[in-house]
Amino acid sequence: MTLRHYELDLCVTDINRTLKLSLVERKAWFSAMVHEKTAKKHASDYHLVMKHLGECCRAPTYVGLHGKHPDKIELILDVSMPDETVHVLVAVVIQLGRNGKYNIASAYCINDDEVSQRVARNSVHKIR
């Protein structure tokens, strides 16, 4: 399976303001390799993630530091569905890649409890 890469707008101003960082304005990069990983490893989430990937990078509901990887941030978008709210998470490496962009490390859905736990331990902050 060969999947394409995407260059996406990233909410750098919101990230810097919320997390007290000083990232430079650059795009996010969703490589073909990470795209393929998302399609395979998170197959049940794939279509929802891909539909909302750009919005999650551009205007997430929550922004936070990754709990286990200090070189990554988490962007979480609440997506209202007819029967529930689902949460798309995009993990982004905060060091610029060789391509001059912020590389997306993974993208998948998490449940309400996972969002609540992140909020309770203050690792993500609601910005919208």
Coordinates of C-alpha atoms in Angstrom, one line a residue:
M1 CA 0.0 0.0 0.0
T2 CA 1.4 3.4 -1.0
L3 CA -0.1 6.3 0.7
R4 CA 0.7 10.0 0.2
H5 CA 2.2 12.6 2.5
Y6 CA 0.5 15.8 3.6
E7 CA 1.8 19.2 4.6
L8 CA -0.5 20.8 7.1
D9 CA -1.0 24.1 8.8
L10 CA 0.0 23.9 12.5
C11 CA -1.3 26.1 15.3
V12 CA 2.1 27.2 16.5
T13 CA 0.9 30.4 18.1
D14 CA -1.6 28.5 20.2
I15 CA 1.0 25.9 21.1
N16 CA 3.6 28.5 22.2
R17 CA 1.0 30.5 24.2
T18 CA -0.4 27.5 26.0
L19 CA 2.7 25.5 26.6
K20 CA 5.1 28.5 27.1
L21 CA 7.3 27.3 24.1
S22 CA 9.0 29.3 21.4
L23 CA 8.5 27.1 18.3
V24 CA 9.1 28.8 15.0
E25 CA 6.2 29.1 12.5
R26 CA 6.3 26.0 10.3
K27 CA 4.0 23.5 8.8
A28 CA 3.4 20.0 10.1
W29 CA 4.5 17.0 8.0
F30 CA 2.4 13.8 7.8
S31 CA 4.8 11.5 6.0
A32 CA 3.7 8.6 3.8
M33 CA 5.3 6.2 6.3
V34 CA 3.3 7.6 9.2
H35 CA 0.2 7.7 6.9
E36 CA 0.7 4.0 6.3
K37 CA 1.3 3.3 10.0
T38 CA -2.0 5.1 10.8
A39 CA -3.9 3.1 8.1
K40 CA -2.6 -0.2 9.5
K41 CA -2.1 0.2 13.2
H42 CA -5.2 2.4 13.7
A43 CA -7.4 0.9 11.0
S44 CA -10.7 1.4 12.9
D45 CA -9.9 5.1 13.4
Y46 CA -8.3 5.7 10.0
H47 CA -11.2 7.4 8.1
L48 CA -12.1 9.6 11.0
V49 CA -8.5 10.6 11.6
M50 CA -7.9 11.4 8.0
K51 CA -11.1 13.5 7.7
H52 CA -10.1 15.6 10.7
L53 CA -6.3 15.6 10.6
G54 CA -5.9 19.1 9.1
E55 CA -8.4 20.6 11.6
C56 CA -6.7 18.9 14.5
C57 CA -3.4 20.4 13.5
R58 CA -4.8 23.9 12.7
A59 CA -7.5 24.3 15.5
P60 CA -7.3 21.6 18.2
T61 CA -9.6 21.6 21.2
Y62 CA -6.7 20.6 23.5
V63 CA -2.9 21.1 23.4
G64 CA -0.4 19.5 25.7
L65 CA 2.9 17.9 26.3
H66 CA 3.2 14.2 25.6
G67 CA 3.3 12.3 28.9
K68 CA 6.1 9.8 27.9
H69 CA 8.0 11.7 25.2
P70 CA 9.2 15.2 26.2
D71 CA 10.1 15.9 22.5
K72 CA 6.4 15.6 21.4
I73 CA 3.2 17.5 21.9
E74 CA -0.3 16.2 21.7
L75 CA -3.1 18.0 19.8
I76 CA -6.6 16.7 20.5
L77 CA -9.7 17.6 18.5
D78 CA -13.2 16.9 19.8
V79 CA -15.4 15.7 17.0
S80 CA -19.1 15.6 17.6
M81 CA -20.8 12.6 16.1
P82 CA -24.6 11.8 16.2
D83 CA -24.3 9.6 19.3
E84 CA -21.0 10.6 21.0
T85 CA -18.0 12.9 20.9
V86 CA -14.8 11.2 19.6
H87 CA -11.3 12.6 20.1
V88 CA -8.7 12.7 17.4
L89 CA -5.1 12.9 18.8
V90 CA -2.1 13.9 16.7
A91 CA 1.4 13.6 18.2
V92 CA 3.9 16.1 16.8
V93 CA 7.7 16.1 17.3
I94 CA 8.6 19.6 18.4
Q95 CA 12.1 19.7 16.9
L96 CA 12.1 20.6 13.2
G97 CA 12.8 17.7 10.9
R98 CA 15.4 17.7 8.1
N99 CA 12.6 18.9 5.9
G100 CA 12.2 22.1 8.0
K101 CA 8.8 21.0 9.3
Y102 CA 7.3 19.5 12.5
N103 CA 6.9 15.8 11.9
I104 CA 3.7 14.1 12.9
A105 CA 4.7 10.9 14.8
S106 CA 1.2 9.4 15.0
A107 CA -2.5 10.0 14.7
Y108 CA -5.4 8.0 16.2
C109 CA -8.5 8.3 18.3
I110 CA -8.7 8.3 22.1
N111 CA -11.8 7.9 24.3
D112 CA -13.4 10.3 26.9
D113 CA -11.6 8.7 29.8
E114 CA -8.2 9.2 28.2
V115 CA -8.9 12.9 27.6
S116 CA -10.2 13.3 31.1
Q117 CA -7.1 11.7 32.6
R118 CA -4.8 14.0 30.6
V119 CA -6.8 17.0 31.7
A120 CA -6.8 15.8 35.4
R121 CA -3.0 15.4 35.4
N122 CA -2.7 18.8 33.7
S123 CA -0.8 17.4 30.7
V124 CA -3.3 18.9 28.2
H125 CA -5.1 22.2 28.3
K126 CA -8.3 23.2 26.6
I127 CA -7.8 26.1 24.2
R128 CA -11.2 26.0 22.4

